[in-house]
Amino acid sequence: MSNSSQFDALRAEDIIYEDNHLLVINKRPGLLAQSDVSGDPDALTLGKDYIGRKYNKPGAVFLGLVHRLDRAVGGVMILARTSKAAGRLSAAVREQRIRKMYRALCMGPRKIPDGELVDRVRKDERTRMAVADVDSEAGREARLILRSLEPAPAQLGRVTAHDASPEFTYVGCLYEIELITGRFHQIRYQLSSRGMPIVGDVKYGSQHALPGVQLALFCTGLQLEHPVRREPLSLTAPLPEWAQTDGEVRQ
C-alpha cells in the first residue's frame, strides 16, 4: 500500500537541525530512507525537495545519505548537504565515531540482562533477514549495549497478543540501546534471537502488537562531531508515547 498522500513533503516539525552542511530530520515510521522499486516517497527525495523549495534552488540539489533507518523505524536521521560533509560523516560511521541511541519495546518470556550483546551475523538475501553466521567470511561482528528502562504501564496495557503461546507468561521490556555497529536488521535480530522480539516485528517472531505502531523501535538520538565546524552535536527526537518511561510520562 502506498504512503504517497501521507508523505508528500517534510513538515516543519520533521526538521531537527539544519545548517549549510547538514539536514537532520525526524523520519516518520513508514517513510523509506531512500527510493526503491516501490516508487513510494522517501526521506532523501523529500529532503531534496525541501532544500530546493526553501532556498529557491532551480537545479539539482545535492543531499547525501549518511546512514539508513528501516522503513518501519522512526527517529533521527542525518542527511549531508555538501560532499565534504557526506565524506566525513561516512568515515565517522565506518569508524564508529557516531553514538547511535535507540529505544525498543519488547515482549518475551524473560528479560535480557543489561550489558553488551555480541554476535556474528550476515544478511540472507533470499529471506531479507539477518541470520547468525559464525563460520563464513560473510559473517560480521554485531555489537550493541542494552539497558532496561521502566516502561509506562499504560503503554504496556495497549499491547495486544496474537498467536502468543499460552505456556509462557510474557513480560514487557523497554530497552535503551546504544548501537555500536550498524548491521542489517541488527537490533531486531539480536533481541529476537534472545527471546525478546520487538513488538510488531512479525518477521522476527513477535506475537504482540501495539495499535498504530508497525514496529516499536525508534532512533532517539545521535551524538557526533560536526563534520566541518568540529563542534560536538547532540541530536534528539521527541519520544513516541510507547517509548517513554513511566517517569517521562508523568513529567
PDB file of N, CA and C in Angstrom, residues 95-155:
ATOM      1  N   GLU A  95      34.034   4.371  11.206  1.00  0.00           N
ATOM      2  CA  GLU A  95      34.969   4.312  12.334  1.00  0.00           C
ATOM      3  C   GLU A  95      34.262   4.330  13.685  1.00  0.00           C
ATOM      4  N   GLN A  96      32.950   4.207  13.671  1.00  0.00           N
ATOM      5  CA  GLN A  96      32.127   4.129  14.884  1.00  0.00           C
ATOM      6  C   GLN A  96      32.335   5.341  15.791  1.00  0.00           C
ATOM      7  N   ARG A  97      32.392   6.527  15.176  1.00  0.00           N
ATOM      8  CA  ARG A  97      32.553   7.764  15.940  1.00  0.00           C
ATOM      9  C   ARG A  97      31.234   8.521  16.102  1.00  0.00           C
ATOM     10  N   ILE A  98      30.144   7.901  15.690  1.00  0.00           N
ATOM     11  CA  ILE A  98      28.819   8.480  15.906  1.00  0.00           C
ATOM     12  C   ILE A  98      28.089   7.599  16.914  1.00  0.00           C
ATOM     13  N   ARG A  99      27.674   8.195  18.010  1.00  0.00           N
ATOM     14  CA  ARG A  99      26.946   7.438  19.041  1.00  0.00           C
ATOM     15  C   ARG A  99      25.466   7.399  18.663  1.00  0.00           C
ATOM     16  N   LYS A 100      24.940   6.186  18.498  1.00  0.00           N
ATOM     17  CA  LYS A 100      23.575   5.999  17.996  1.00  0.00           C
ATOM     18  C   LYS A 100      22.716   5.372  19.091  1.00  0.00           C
ATOM     19  N   MET A 101      21.665   6.068  19.499  1.00  0.00           N
ATOM     20  CA  MET A 101      20.813   5.612  20.594  1.00  0.00           C
ATOM     21  C   MET A 101      19.405   5.287  20.079  1.00  0.00           C
ATOM     22  N   TYR A 102      18.867   4.199  20.568  1.00  0.00           N
ATOM     23  CA  TYR A 102      17.532   3.735  20.184  1.00  0.00           C
ATOM     24  C   TYR A 102      16.741   3.343  21.432  1.00  0.00           C
ATOM     25  N   ARG A 103      15.436   3.231  21.246  1.00  0.00           N
ATOM     26  CA  ARG A 103      14.588   2.569  22.236  1.00  0.00           C
ATOM     27  C   ARG A 103      13.733   1.531  21.527  1.00  0.00           C
ATOM     28  N   ALA A 104      13.502   0.410  22.232  1.00  0.00           N
ATOM     29  CA  ALA A 104      12.693  -0.676  21.687  1.00  0.00           C
ATOM     30  C   ALA A 104      11.794  -1.222  22.781  1.00  0.00           C
ATOM     31  N   LEU A 105      10.539  -1.459  22.433  1.00  0.00           N
ATOM     32  CA  LEU A 105       9.592  -2.098  23.345  1.00  0.00           C
ATOM     33  C   LEU A 105       9.453  -3.548  22.917  1.00  0.00           C
ATOM     34  N   CYS A 106       9.728  -4.461  23.838  1.00  0.00           N
ATOM     35  CA  CYS A 106       9.770  -5.886  23.518  1.00  0.00           C
ATOM     36  C   CYS A 106       8.843  -6.676  24.439  1.00  0.00           C
ATOM     37  N   MET A 107       8.413  -7.827  23.954  1.00  0.00           N
ATOM     38  CA  MET A 107       7.632  -8.763  24.760  1.00  0.00           C
ATOM     39  C   MET A 107       8.219 -10.153  24.579  1.00  0.00           C
ATOM     40  N   GLY A 108       8.461 -10.838  25.702  1.00  0.00           N
ATOM     41  CA  GLY A 108       9.001 -12.178  25.641  1.00  0.00           C
ATOM     42  C   GLY A 108       8.862 -12.871  26.975  1.00  0.00           C
ATOM     43  N   PRO A 109       9.281 -14.132  27.050  1.00  0.00           N
ATOM     44  CA  PRO A 109       9.122 -14.888  28.297  1.00  0.00           C
ATOM     45  C   PRO A 109      10.068 -14.469  29.409  1.00  0.00           C
ATOM     46  N   ARG A 110      11.185 -13.844  29.059  1.00  0.00           N
ATOM     47  CA  ARG A 110      12.125 -13.426  30.111  1.00  0.00           C
ATOM     48  C   ARG A 110      12.956 -12.249  29.608  1.00  0.00           C
ATOM     49  N   LYS A 111      13.359 -11.392  30.549  1.00  0.00           N
ATOM     50  CA  LYS A 111      14.145 -10.216  30.195  1.00  0.00           C
ATOM     51  C   LYS A 111      15.559 -10.606  29.775  1.00  0.00           C
ATOM     52  N   ILE A 112      16.133  -9.793  28.903  1.00  0.00           N
ATOM     53  CA  ILE A 112      17.546  -9.929  28.557  1.00  0.00           C
ATOM     54  C   ILE A 112      18.333  -9.092  29.561  1.00  0.00           C
ATOM     55  N   PRO A 113      19.350  -9.645  30.215  1.00  0.00           N
ATOM     56  CA  PRO A 113      20.131  -8.850  31.170  1.00  0.00           C
ATOM     57  C   PRO A 113      20.806  -7.663  30.489  1.00  0.00           C
ATOM     58  N   ASP A 114      20.952  -6.586  31.240  1.00  0.00           N
ATOM     59  CA  ASP A 114      21.667  -5.421  30.727  1.00  0.00           C
ATOM     60  C   ASP A 114      23.105  -5.791  30.393  1.00  0.00           C
ATOM     61  N   GLY A 115      23.665  -5.104  29.401  1.00  0.00           N
ATOM     62  CA  GLY A 115      25.060  -5.333  29.055  1.00  0.00           C
ATOM     63  C   GLY A 115      25.271  -5.329  27.558  1.00  0.00           C
ATOM     64  N   GLU A 116      26.435  -5.794  27.139  1.00  0.00           N
ATOM     65  CA  GLU A 116      26.790  -5.803  25.719  1.00  0.00           C
ATOM     66  C   GLU A 116      26.354  -7.110  25.071  1.00  0.00           C
ATOM     67  N   LEU A 117      25.729  -6.997  23.911  1.00  0.00           N
ATOM     68  CA  LEU A 117      25.368  -8.162  23.109  1.00  0.00           C
ATOM     69  C   LEU A 117      26.296  -8.213  21.901  1.00  0.00           C
ATOM     70  N   VAL A 118      26.897  -9.373  21.674  1.00  0.00           N
ATOM     71  CA  VAL A 118      27.845  -9.545  20.567  1.00  0.00           C
ATOM     72  C   VAL A 118      27.468 -10.799  19.786  1.00  0.00           C
ATOM     73  N   ASP A 119      27.342 -10.664  18.476  1.00  0.00           N
ATOM     74  CA  ASP A 119      27.035 -11.787  17.591  1.00  0.00           C
ATOM     75  C   ASP A 119      27.824 -11.624  16.302  1.00  0.00           C
ATOM     76  N   ARG A 120      27.808 -12.676  15.496  1.00  0.00           N
ATOM     77  CA  ARG A 120      28.280 -12.576  14.115  1.00  0.00           C
ATOM     78  C   ARG A 120      27.081 -12.856  13.219  1.00  0.00           C
ATOM     79  N   VAL A 121      26.806 -11.928  12.314  1.00  0.00           N
ATOM     80  CA  VAL A 121      25.589 -12.019  11.503  1.00  0.00           C
ATOM     81  C   VAL A 121      25.898 -11.717  10.040  1.00  0.00           C
ATOM     82  N   ARG A 122      24.971 -12.092   9.197  1.00  0.00           N
ATOM     83  CA  ARG A 122      25.008 -11.715   7.787  1.00  0.00           C
ATOM     84  C   ARG A 122      23.577 -11.525   7.309  1.00  0.00           C
ATOM     85  N   LYS A 123      23.430 -10.888   6.183  1.00  0.00           N
ATOM     86  CA  LYS A 123      22.115 -10.705   5.573  1.00  0.00           C
ATOM     87  C   LYS A 123      21.821 -11.877   4.648  1.00  0.00           C
ATOM     88  N   ASP A 124      20.713 -12.543   4.866  1.00  0.00           N
ATOM     89  CA  ASP A 124      20.257 -13.596   3.968  1.00  0.00           C
ATOM     90  C   ASP A 124      19.494 -12.928   2.826  1.00  0.00           C
ATOM     91  N   GLU A 125      20.052 -12.955   1.635  1.00  0.00           N
ATOM     92  CA  GLU A 125      19.451 -12.252   0.504  1.00  0.00           C
ATOM     93  C   GLU A 125      18.115 -12.861   0.083  1.00  0.00           C
ATOM     94  N   ARG A 126      17.932 -14.142   0.329  1.00  0.00           N
ATOM     95  CA  ARG A 126      16.677 -14.790  -0.071  1.00  0.00           C
ATOM     96  C   ARG A 126      15.527 -14.351   0.839  1.00  0.00           C
ATOM     97  N   THR A 127      15.751 -14.391   2.149  1.00  0.00           N
ATOM     98  CA  THR A 127      14.683 -14.039   3.095  1.00  0.00           C
ATOM     99  C   THR A 127      14.708 -12.569   3.488  1.00  0.00           C
ATOM    100  N   ARG A 128      15.788 -11.869   3.130  1.00  0.00           N
ATOM    101  CA  ARG A 128      15.983 -10.477   3.547  1.00  0.00           C
ATOM    102  C   ARG A 128      15.860 -10.343   5.062  1.00  0.00           C
ATOM    103  N   MET A 129      16.566 -11.241   5.748  1.00  0.00           N
ATOM    104  CA  MET A 129      16.627 -11.217   7.207  1.00  0.00           C
ATOM    105  C   MET A 129      18.075 -11.352   7.646  1.00  0.00           C
ATOM    106  N   ALA A 130      18.367 -10.863   8.846  1.00  0.00           N
ATOM    107  CA  ALA A 130      19.674 -11.091   9.448  1.00  0.00           C
ATOM    108  C   ALA A 130      19.690 -12.490  10.051  1.00  0.00           C
ATOM    109  N   VAL A 131      20.786 -13.210   9.829  1.00  0.00           N
ATOM    110  CA  VAL A 131      20.919 -14.568  10.364  1.00  0.00           C
ATOM    111  C   VAL A 131      22.298 -14.715  10.990  1.00  0.00           C
ATOM    112  N   ALA A 132      22.418 -15.679  11.913  1.00  0.00           N
ATOM    113  CA  ALA A 132      23.706 -15.950  12.541  1.00  0.00           C
ATOM    114  C   ALA A 132      24.662 -16.553  11.521  1.00  0.00           C
ATOM    115  N   ASP A 133      25.938 -16.168  11.603  1.00  0.00           N
ATOM    116  CA  ASP A 133      26.959 -16.730  10.715  1.00  0.00           C
ATOM    117  C   ASP A 133      28.302 -16.619  11.422  1.00  0.00           C
ATOM    118  N   VAL A 134      28.700 -17.708  12.075  1.00  0.00           N
ATOM    119  CA  VAL A 134      29.961 -17.693  12.822  1.00  0.00           C
ATOM    120  C   VAL A 134      31.084 -18.363  12.051  1.00  0.00           C
ATOM    121  N   ASP A 135      30.780 -18.962  10.906  1.00  0.00           N
ATOM    122  CA  ASP A 135      31.771 -19.774  10.206  1.00  0.00           C
ATOM    123  C   ASP A 135      32.322 -19.156   8.930  1.00  0.00           C
ATOM    124  N   SER A 136      31.515 -18.406   8.194  1.00  0.00           N
ATOM    125  CA  SER A 136      31.962 -17.927   6.889  1.00  0.00           C
ATOM    126  C   SER A 136      32.487 -16.497   6.971  1.00  0.00           C
ATOM    127  N   GLU A 137      33.157 -16.087   5.890  1.00  0.00           N
ATOM    128  CA  GLU A 137      33.679 -14.725   5.828  1.00  0.00           C
ATOM    129  C   GLU A 137      32.561 -13.697   5.714  1.00  0.00           C
ATOM    130  N   ALA A 138      31.368 -14.151   5.347  1.00  0.00           N
ATOM    131  CA  ALA A 138      30.235 -13.228   5.229  1.00  0.00           C
ATOM    132  C   ALA A 138      29.745 -12.746   6.590  1.00  0.00           C
ATOM    133  N   GLY A 139      30.025 -13.515   7.642  1.00  0.00           N
ATOM    134  CA  GLY A 139      29.595 -13.119   8.978  1.00  0.00           C
ATOM    135  C   GLY A 139      30.381 -11.914   9.476  1.00  0.00           C
ATOM    136  N   ARG A 140      29.680 -10.927  10.024  1.00  0.00           N
ATOM    137  CA  ARG A 140      30.325  -9.710  10.523  1.00  0.00           C
ATOM    138  C   ARG A 140      29.894  -9.478  11.962  1.00  0.00           C
ATOM    139  N   GLU A 141      30.802  -8.912  12.739  1.00  0.00           N
ATOM    140  CA  GLU A 141      30.511  -8.683  14.153  1.00  0.00           C
ATOM    141  C   GLU A 141      29.385  -7.666  14.314  1.00  0.00           C
ATOM    142  N   ALA A 142      28.445  -7.987  15.190  1.00  0.00           N
ATOM    143  CA  ALA A 142      27.340  -7.090  15.533  1.00  0.00           C
ATOM    144  C   ALA A 142      27.381  -6.847  17.039  1.00  0.00           C
ATOM    145  N   ARG A 143      27.473  -5.573  17.427  1.00  0.00           N
ATOM    146  CA  ARG A 143      27.594  -5.235  18.846  1.00  0.00           C
ATOM    147  C   ARG A 143      26.622  -4.119  19.199  1.00  0.00           C
ATOM    148  N   LEU A 144      26.008  -4.259  20.361  1.00  0.00           N
ATOM    149  CA  LEU A 144      25.202  -3.183  20.929  1.00  0.00           C
ATOM    150  C   LEU A 144      25.252  -3.280  22.446  1.00  0.00           C
ATOM    151  N   ILE A 145      24.870  -2.189  23.100  1.00  0.00           N
ATOM    152  CA  ILE A 145      24.807  -2.148  24.559  1.00  0.00           C
ATOM    153  C   ILE A 145      23.356  -1.925  24.955  1.00  0.00           C
ATOM    154  N   LEU A 146      22.878  -2.762  25.866  1.00  0.00           N
ATOM    155  CA  LEU A 146      21.470  -2.798  26.237  1.00  0.00           C
ATOM    156  C   LEU A 146      21.294  -2.346  27.683  1.00  0.00           C
ATOM    157  N   ARG A 147      20.290  -1.500  27.909  1.00  0.00           N
ATOM    158  CA  ARG A 147      19.948  -1.085  29.273  1.00  0.00           C
ATOM    159  C   ARG A 147      18.431  -1.066  29.406  1.00  0.00           C
ATOM    160  N   SER A 148      17.917  -1.755  30.414  1.00  0.00           N
ATOM    161  CA  SER A 148      16.469  -1.824  30.593  1.00  0.00           C
ATOM    162  C   SER A 148      15.956  -0.578  31.299  1.00  0.00           C
ATOM    163  N   LEU A 149      14.783  -0.119  30.861  1.00  0.00           N
ATOM    164  CA  LEU A 149      14.101   1.030  31.439  1.00  0.00           C
ATOM    165  C   LEU A 149      12.741   0.569  31.966  1.00  0.00           C
ATOM    166  N   GLU A 150      12.076   1.448  32.709  1.00  0.00           N
ATOM    167  CA  GLU A 150      10.758   1.118  33.249  1.00  0.00           C
ATOM    168  C   GLU A 150       9.684   1.606  32.279  1.00  0.00           C
ATOM    169  N   PRO A 151       9.027   0.695  31.572  1.00  0.00           N
ATOM    170  CA  PRO A 151       8.012   1.140  30.610  1.00  0.00           C
ATOM    171  C   PRO A 151       6.786   1.700  31.319  1.00  0.00           C
ATOM    172  N   ALA A 152       6.065   2.563  30.625  1.00  0.00           N
ATOM    173  CA  ALA A 152       4.840   3.125  31.187  1.00  0.00           C
ATOM    174  C   ALA A 152       3.754   2.048  31.198  1.00  0.00           C
ATOM    175  N   PRO A 153       3.136   1.785  32.352  1.00  0.00           N
ATOM    176  CA  PRO A 153       2.099   0.744  32.414  1.00  0.00           C
ATOM    177  C   PRO A 153       0.975   0.953  31.411  1.00  0.00           C
ATOM    178  N   ALA A 154       0.610   2.210  31.161  1.00  0.00           N
ATOM    179  CA  ALA A 154      -0.478   2.476  30.217  1.00  0.00           C
ATOM    180  C   ALA A 154      -0.127   1.995  28.819  1.00  0.00           C
ATOM    181  N   GLN A 155       1.159   2.116  28.429  1.00  0.00           N
ATOM    182  CA  GLN A 155       1.569   1.659  27.105  1.00  0.00           C
ATOM    183  C   GLN A 155       1.622   0.137  27.036  1.00  0.00           C
TER     184      GLN A 155
END
